[in-house]
């Protein structure tokens, strides 16, 4: 199977779709350079899992490679295959490692598995003796990875470890004492286990300071315009804007409702625009109450409940007609705070119905 196998075929993209993502190459590159600079002497990689956090890994990877990124992190072998052409000659790590049924794909791929468990280590030693791999150490998150004791047990002898890594659980809170404990535990394992490079910090971890960078950092969220930690506010640039087409404009008399359940009742006669976006496009119901679209410089608040594919906004007094495009208000940290959803969920939930236009 080649990298053009069925798993790599992108979902159908309708170039005339009434919904579009406007993606900013310069902002993406600038964000990577900011994290690279904050990584000091460490190399700066990029997490491009979940289709580049929803923005499109095949478009993200070449832009980051142009900026200087050489190390990419995906979740599965299917994701590695989907960007095989774009990552030719670059380093790709598969974070979920290698199950028995992954072996054919893993052995056919230049990407490396991140070995997370004792079983995975044994499997890779048996199936691919001498082939490079990465190893994840659990330093306190209790998610994926070998314990420090397992790493010290001789289990790793004979492996060719390119990157030894661990992952921070609470890096978005610079005051959390677990950050320092994880850093110390990881430094101790890294001092004892021979590996090409050591890697600990995600976006928020990079913001914790130079002693978290080790040899290689792995930002994701911040590259795509998320604000991973207080220190990154005002530094990270938004990468994706959303515009939705107006499918209909209607006058709503006083006392009439808008949308499912009649949760909005017009207090006076208003004009509503019905936009082509809904929760199936990642505009979740929880974004509705504080949400809005922009018609030029007029803020048009959301009316009522978000539908699967539609959103009503109040365009009273604004110059809005059927066929216009309105920009959806979208400040990731503010939307996350208002909705209780994480910035990660807001990015990865975008769905597949957008035209994606990179500038
Ligand atoms: C997703 C992920 C990253 C990137 O994290 P961000 O918080 O998005 O910067 C880094 N390392 C691992 C192991 C991950 O799973």
Short mmCIF file of C-alpha atoms and ligand atoms in Angstrom, two decimals:
data_model
loop_
_atom_site.label_atom_id
_atom_site.label_comp_id
_atom_site.label_asym_id
_atom_site.label_seq_id
_atom_site.Cartn_x
_atom_site.Cartn_y
_atom_site.Cartn_z
CA UNK A 1 0.00 0.00 0.00
CA UNK A 2 1.27 3.45 -0.82
CA UNK A 3 0.68 6.63 1.09
CA UNK A 4 -2.09 7.34 -1.41
CA UNK A 5 -4.09 4.48 0.12
CA UNK A 6 -7.72 4.93 1.02
CA UNK A 7 -7.04 6.34 4.50
CA UNK A 8 -5.23 9.26 2.88
CA UNK A 9 -8.10 10.32 0.63
CA UNK A 10 -9.37 13.59 2.08
CA UNK A 11 -13.06 14.09 2.67
CA UNK A 12 -14.89 15.62 -0.27
CA UNK A 13 -14.29 19.34 -0.29
CA UNK A 14 -16.81 21.39 -2.20
CA UNK A 15 -15.00 24.47 -3.51
CA UNK A 16 -18.33 26.30 -3.56
CA UNK A 17 -19.28 25.27 -0.02
CA UNK A 18 -21.24 28.01 1.77
CA UNK A 19 -18.78 27.88 4.65
CA UNK A 20 -15.10 28.70 4.59
CA UNK A 21 -11.98 28.65 6.72
CA UNK A 22 -9.54 31.43 5.89
CA UNK A 23 -6.12 30.19 6.89
CA UNK A 24 -3.12 32.43 7.38
CA UNK A 25 0.22 30.88 6.37
CA UNK A 26 2.21 33.83 7.72
CA UNK A 27 0.55 33.55 11.13
CA UNK A 28 1.18 29.79 11.28
CA UNK A 29 4.88 30.30 10.43
CA UNK A 30 5.19 33.21 12.86
CA UNK A 31 3.67 31.14 15.67
CA UNK A 32 6.12 28.31 15.00
CA UNK A 33 9.03 30.77 14.99
CA UNK A 34 7.84 32.18 18.32
CA UNK A 35 7.86 28.73 19.93
CA UNK A 36 11.16 27.89 18.22
CA UNK A 37 12.72 31.02 19.63
CA UNK A 38 11.30 30.27 23.09
CA UNK A 39 12.75 26.76 22.80
CA UNK A 40 16.24 28.29 22.90
CA UNK A 41 18.89 25.88 21.68
CA UNK A 42 16.40 22.99 21.49
CA UNK A 43 14.95 22.04 18.12
CA UNK A 44 11.27 22.88 17.76
CA UNK A 45 8.94 20.28 16.25
CA UNK A 46 5.21 20.34 15.66
CA UNK A 47 2.24 18.22 16.74
CA UNK A 48 0.12 17.81 13.60
CA UNK A 49 -2.16 15.09 14.94
CA UNK A 50 -5.92 15.16 14.41
CA UNK A 51 -5.37 16.56 10.91
CA UNK A 52 -3.29 19.47 12.13
CA UNK A 53 -5.76 20.22 14.96
CA UNK A 54 -8.54 20.44 12.40
CA UNK A 55 -6.83 22.90 10.04
CA UNK A 56 -5.48 20.30 7.57
CA UNK A 57 -2.20 18.49 8.23
CA UNK A 58 -1.27 18.19 4.55
CA UNK A 59 -1.37 21.99 4.23
CA UNK A 60 0.15 22.71 7.63
CA UNK A 61 3.21 20.44 7.28
CA UNK A 62 4.80 22.07 4.19
CA UNK A 63 4.31 25.53 5.68
CA UNK A 64 5.98 24.52 8.93
CA UNK A 65 8.75 22.72 7.03
CA UNK A 66 9.37 25.93 5.07
CA UNK A 67 9.66 27.78 8.37
CA UNK A 68 12.32 25.28 9.49
CA UNK A 69 10.42 22.56 11.35
CA UNK A 70 11.90 19.07 10.95
CA UNK A 71 10.07 16.95 13.53
CA UNK A 72 6.39 16.10 13.32
CA UNK A 73 4.13 14.22 15.72
CA UNK A 74 0.96 12.38 14.73
CA UNK A 75 -1.31 9.99 16.63
CA UNK A 76 -1.71 6.99 14.36
CA UNK A 77 -0.15 5.25 11.36
CA UNK A 78 -3.10 6.39 9.26
CA UNK A 79 -2.22 9.98 10.10
CA UNK A 80 1.45 9.32 9.29
CA UNK A 81 0.44 7.86 5.92
CA UNK A 82 -1.81 10.81 5.15
CA UNK A 83 1.18 13.17 5.31
CA UNK A 84 3.82 10.78 3.97
CA UNK A 85 4.42 12.83 0.81
CA UNK A 86 4.66 16.10 2.74
CA UNK A 87 7.04 14.66 5.35
CA UNK A 88 9.45 12.90 2.96
CA UNK A 89 12.93 13.32 4.44
CA UNK A 90 11.55 14.72 7.72
CA UNK A 91 11.11 13.06 11.10
CA UNK A 92 7.66 11.71 12.01
CA UNK A 93 6.76 10.13 15.35
CA UNK A 94 3.56 8.14 15.88
CA UNK A 95 2.47 8.93 19.43
CA UNK A 96 0.20 5.94 20.00
CA UNK A 97 2.97 3.52 19.18
CA UNK A 98 2.59 0.14 17.64
CA UNK A 99 -0.10 -2.45 18.33
CA UNK A 100 0.19 -5.90 16.75
CA UNK A 101 -2.16 -4.86 13.93
CA UNK A 102 -0.09 -1.72 13.27
CA UNK A 103 3.07 -3.66 12.44
CA UNK A 104 2.56 -3.92 8.65
CA UNK A 105 1.99 -0.16 8.38
CA UNK A 106 4.81 0.61 10.81
CA UNK A 107 7.34 -1.58 9.01
CA UNK A 108 6.39 -0.03 5.67
CA UNK A 109 6.70 3.53 7.00
CA UNK A 110 9.73 5.72 7.60
CA UNK A 111 7.94 7.10 10.69
CA UNK A 112 8.96 5.93 14.16
CA UNK A 113 6.62 4.50 16.78
CA UNK A 114 6.60 6.06 20.22
CA UNK A 115 6.81 2.95 22.40
CA UNK A 116 4.53 3.47 25.39
CA UNK A 117 4.28 0.11 27.13
CA UNK A 118 6.39 -2.92 28.02
CA UNK A 119 4.46 -4.91 25.40
CA UNK A 120 5.20 -2.35 22.71
CA UNK A 121 8.91 -2.44 23.50
CA UNK A 122 8.95 -6.24 23.21
CA UNK A 123 6.94 -6.10 19.99
CA UNK A 124 9.29 -3.59 18.34
CA UNK A 125 12.41 -5.45 19.43
CA UNK A 126 11.06 -8.65 17.90
CA UNK A 127 9.57 -7.19 14.72
CA UNK A 128 12.11 -4.50 13.85
CA UNK A 129 15.39 -5.22 15.60
CA UNK A 130 17.75 -2.26 15.30
CA UNK A 131 15.18 0.04 13.75
CA UNK A 132 14.87 3.45 15.37
CA UNK A 133 12.01 4.22 17.69
CA UNK A 134 10.95 6.77 20.25
CA UNK A 135 10.06 5.99 23.87
CA UNK A 136 7.53 7.70 26.13
CA UNK A 137 8.19 7.88 29.86
CA UNK A 138 5.31 8.55 32.24
CA UNK A 139 6.52 11.07 34.80
CA UNK A 140 3.28 11.62 36.67
CA UNK A 141 0.41 12.12 34.24
CA UNK A 142 -0.50 8.43 34.40
CA UNK A 143 -1.51 8.38 30.79
CA UNK A 144 0.79 6.73 28.21
CA UNK A 145 4.37 5.68 28.83
CA UNK A 146 6.78 3.46 30.72
CA UNK A 147 7.43 4.12 34.38
CA UNK A 148 10.85 5.32 35.44
CA UNK A 149 11.37 1.91 37.07
CA UNK A 150 10.53 0.08 33.85
CA UNK A 151 12.90 2.36 31.95
CA UNK A 152 15.68 1.54 34.44
CA UNK A 153 15.04 -2.21 34.40
CA UNK A 154 17.13 -3.05 31.35
CA UNK A 155 13.98 -3.35 29.25
CA UNK A 156 15.23 -0.69 26.84
CA UNK A 157 18.65 -2.28 26.28
CA UNK A 158 19.22 -2.94 22.59
CA UNK A 159 16.63 -0.44 21.39
CA UNK A 160 17.77 2.34 19.10
CA UNK A 161 16.00 5.27 20.73
CA UNK A 162 15.90 8.42 18.65
CA UNK A 163 13.72 10.52 20.97
CA UNK A 164 13.06 9.86 24.64
CA UNK A 165 10.01 11.82 25.71
CA UNK A 166 7.54 12.55 28.43
CA UNK A 167 4.43 14.71 28.57
CA UNK A 168 3.41 17.40 31.06
CA UNK A 169 -0.02 17.15 32.70
CA UNK A 170 -0.46 20.67 34.08
CA UNK A 171 1.83 22.92 32.04
CA UNK A 172 -1.00 25.38 31.34
CA UNK A 173 -0.78 26.32 35.03
CA UNK A 174 2.75 27.66 35.59
CA UNK A 175 2.13 27.55 39.34
CA UNK A 176 1.39 23.82 39.50
CA UNK A 177 4.07 22.01 41.49
CA UNK A 178 3.73 18.90 39.33
CA UNK A 179 5.56 20.71 36.49
CA UNK A 180 8.85 20.82 38.35
CA UNK A 181 8.46 17.28 39.66
CA UNK A 182 7.83 15.94 36.15
CA UNK A 183 10.81 17.88 34.84
CA UNK A 184 13.12 16.41 37.50
CA UNK A 185 11.87 12.87 37.02
CA UNK A 186 12.32 13.18 33.27
CA UNK A 187 15.81 14.64 33.59
CA UNK A 188 16.80 11.67 35.78
CA UNK A 189 15.51 9.10 33.25
CA UNK A 190 17.06 11.01 30.35
CA UNK A 191 20.43 10.98 32.10
CA UNK A 192 20.29 7.18 32.43
CA UNK A 193 18.73 6.06 29.12
CA UNK A 194 20.81 6.44 25.95
CA UNK A 195 18.79 8.28 23.31
CA UNK A 196 19.45 10.68 20.48
CA UNK A 197 17.35 13.46 21.99
CA UNK A 198 15.17 14.20 24.99
CA UNK A 199 11.82 15.96 24.60
CA UNK A 200 9.34 17.12 27.24
CA UNK A 201 7.57 20.35 26.41
CA UNK A 202 4.32 20.91 24.52
CA UNK A 203 3.18 24.49 23.77
CA UNK A 204 2.45 25.31 27.40
CA UNK A 205 5.61 23.53 28.54
CA UNK A 206 7.73 25.77 26.31
CA UNK A 207 6.20 28.75 28.11
CA UNK A 208 7.42 27.35 31.46
CA UNK A 209 10.99 28.30 30.57
CA UNK A 210 14.26 27.16 29.07
CA UNK A 211 14.85 24.28 31.49
CA UNK A 212 11.77 22.51 30.11
CA UNK A 213 12.99 22.53 26.50
CA UNK A 214 15.64 19.73 26.64
CA UNK A 215 16.70 18.87 23.03
CA UNK A 216 13.38 19.02 21.18
CA UNK A 217 10.02 20.67 21.86
CA UNK A 218 6.60 19.59 20.59
CA UNK A 219 4.16 22.50 20.33
CA UNK A 220 0.71 21.95 18.87
CA UNK A 221 -2.07 24.22 20.13
CA UNK A 222 -0.08 27.46 19.99
CA UNK A 223 0.90 26.91 16.35
CA UNK A 224 -2.76 26.97 15.38
CA UNK A 225 -3.65 30.15 17.25
CA UNK A 226 -4.54 28.67 20.64
CA UNK A 227 -3.17 30.44 23.69
CA UNK A 228 -1.57 27.65 25.75
CA UNK A 229 -0.51 29.61 28.81
CA UNK A 230 -0.79 33.13 30.21
CA UNK A 231 2.70 33.98 28.89
CA UNK A 232 1.62 33.41 25.29
CA UNK A 233 -1.30 35.85 25.33
CA UNK A 234 -0.73 38.57 22.76
CA UNK A 235 2.16 36.59 21.21
CA UNK A 236 0.33 33.83 19.38
CA UNK A 237 -1.50 34.98 16.24
CA UNK A 238 -4.90 33.61 15.14
CA UNK A 239 -4.47 31.28 12.14
CA UNK A 240 -8.05 30.42 11.13
CA UNK A 241 -11.01 32.70 10.55
CA UNK A 242 -14.48 31.38 9.75
CA UNK A 243 -16.90 32.91 7.28
CA UNK A 244 -20.42 31.58 6.69
CA UNK A 245 -22.79 32.42 3.85
CA UNK A 246 -26.16 34.04 4.54
CA UNK A 247 -28.78 31.61 3.22
CA UNK A 248 -31.76 33.81 4.06
CA UNK A 249 -32.62 37.12 5.69
CA UNK A 250 -35.98 37.48 7.42
CA UNK A 251 -38.01 39.94 9.45
CA UNK A 252 -39.12 38.56 12.80
CA UNK A 253 -42.13 40.35 14.33
CA UNK A 254 -42.19 41.18 18.04
CA UNK A 255 -43.26 38.16 20.09
CA UNK A 256 -42.18 35.55 17.50
CA UNK A 257 -39.55 32.95 18.29
CA UNK A 258 -36.36 32.02 16.41
CA UNK A 259 -35.08 28.45 16.21
CA UNK A 260 -35.60 25.14 17.99
CA UNK A 261 -37.45 25.21 21.27
CA UNK A 262 -38.38 28.86 20.95
CA UNK A 263 -35.67 29.81 23.41
CA UNK A 264 -35.41 33.25 21.81
CA UNK A 265 -38.50 35.47 21.65
CA UNK A 266 -38.13 38.75 19.77
CA UNK A 267 -38.75 41.59 22.24
CA UNK A 268 -39.36 43.92 19.28
CA UNK A 269 -39.41 43.55 15.50
CA UNK A 270 -35.94 42.42 14.38
CA UNK A 271 -34.18 41.26 11.25
CA UNK A 272 -32.41 37.88 11.35
CA UNK A 273 -29.82 36.37 9.03
CA UNK A 274 -29.67 32.58 8.77
CA UNK A 275 -26.06 31.45 8.34
CA UNK A 276 -24.70 28.22 6.91
CA UNK A 277 -22.91 26.93 10.01
CA UNK A 278 -23.96 24.73 12.90
CA UNK A 279 -22.77 22.34 15.52
CA UNK A 280 -21.78 19.78 12.86
CA UNK A 281 -19.20 22.39 11.80
CA UNK A 282 -17.86 22.80 15.31
CA UNK A 283 -20.09 25.74 16.16
CA UNK A 284 -21.32 24.02 19.31
CA UNK A 285 -24.50 24.96 21.18
CA UNK A 286 -22.44 26.15 24.10
CA UNK A 287 -20.91 28.85 21.88
CA UNK A 288 -24.34 30.30 21.13
CA UNK A 289 -25.13 32.43 24.18
CA UNK A 290 -21.95 34.54 23.97
CA UNK A 291 -21.53 34.14 20.21
CA UNK A 292 -21.91 36.54 17.31
CA UNK A 293 -21.08 37.13 13.67
CA UNK A 294 -19.71 40.33 12.19
CA UNK A 295 -21.26 42.22 9.28
CA UNK A 296 -18.54 44.73 8.57
CA UNK A 297 -18.14 46.57 11.85
CA UNK A 298 -21.58 45.57 13.18
CA UNK A 299 -21.63 42.81 15.79
CA UNK A 300 -24.60 40.50 15.20
CA UNK A 301 -25.39 38.36 18.27
CA UNK A 302 -26.59 34.77 17.95
CA UNK A 303 -30.35 34.27 18.27
CA UNK A 304 -31.66 31.16 20.00
CA UNK A 305 -30.21 27.67 19.80
CA UNK A 306 -27.54 26.59 17.30
CA UNK A 307 -28.90 24.01 14.80
CA UNK A 308 -26.86 21.19 13.26
CA UNK A 309 -26.20 23.16 10.07
CA UNK A 310 -27.64 26.63 10.71
CA UNK A 311 -27.19 29.64 12.93
CA UNK A 312 -29.46 32.68 13.29
CA UNK A 313 -27.93 36.06 14.09
CA UNK A 314 -29.49 39.45 14.72
CA UNK A 315 -28.71 41.77 11.79
CA UNK A 316 -31.20 44.51 12.69
CA UNK A 317 -29.85 47.78 11.33
CA UNK A 318 -26.99 46.12 9.46
CA UNK A 319 -26.69 46.00 5.69
CA UNK A 320 -26.92 42.23 5.17
CA UNK A 321 -28.43 40.40 2.21
CA UNK A 322 -28.88 36.79 1.11
CA UNK A 323 -25.60 35.55 -0.36
CA UNK A 324 -23.38 37.75 1.80
CA UNK A 325 -20.61 36.22 3.89
CA UNK A 326 -20.39 37.04 7.58
CA UNK A 327 -17.35 36.41 9.74
CA UNK A 328 -18.01 34.28 12.80
CA UNK A 329 -16.64 35.87 15.97
CA UNK A 330 -13.95 33.53 17.20
CA UNK A 331 -11.42 34.30 19.89
CA UNK A 332 -10.23 30.88 21.04
CA UNK A 333 -9.40 31.64 24.71
CA UNK A 334 -12.54 33.76 25.15
CA UNK A 335 -14.76 31.18 23.44
CA UNK A 336 -13.24 28.43 25.58
CA UNK A 337 -13.82 30.41 28.77
CA UNK A 338 -17.39 31.28 27.82
CA UNK A 339 -18.34 27.77 26.68
CA UNK A 340 -16.47 25.53 29.09
CA UNK A 341 -14.95 23.76 26.09
CA UNK A 342 -11.19 23.64 25.64
CA UNK A 343 -9.40 25.51 22.85
CA UNK A 344 -8.33 22.05 21.62
CA UNK A 345 -11.95 20.93 21.30
CA UNK A 346 -12.87 24.12 19.46
CA UNK A 347 -10.07 23.57 16.92
CA UNK A 348 -10.40 19.83 16.37
CA UNK A 349 -14.20 19.99 16.21
CA UNK A 350 -14.32 22.07 13.03
CA UNK A 351 -15.43 19.22 10.78
CA UNK A 352 -15.03 18.66 7.07
CA UNK A 353 -17.53 20.93 5.35
CA UNK A 354 -15.35 24.00 4.97
CA UNK A 355 -13.68 25.40 1.91
CA UNK A 356 -10.13 25.86 3.14
CA UNK A 357 -8.37 28.87 1.69
CA UNK A 358 -4.74 29.44 2.59
CA UNK A 359 -3.21 32.82 1.99
C1 LIG B 1 -0.69 16.74 21.58
C2 LIG B 1 0.65 16.53 22.15
C3 LIG B 1 1.60 17.56 22.12
C4 LIG B 1 1.23 18.98 21.71
O1 LIG B 1 0.53 19.55 22.80
P1 LIG B 1 -0.05 21.05 22.76
O2 LIG B 1 -0.61 21.22 24.12
O3 LIG B 1 -1.10 21.07 21.71
O4 LIG B 1 1.06 21.96 22.46
C5 LIG B 1 2.88 17.28 22.54
N1 LIG B 1 3.21 16.05 22.99
C6 LIG B 1 2.32 15.03 23.06
C7 LIG B 1 2.75 13.72 23.58
C8 LIG B 1 1.01 15.25 22.67
O5 LIG B 1 0.12 14.25 22.76
#
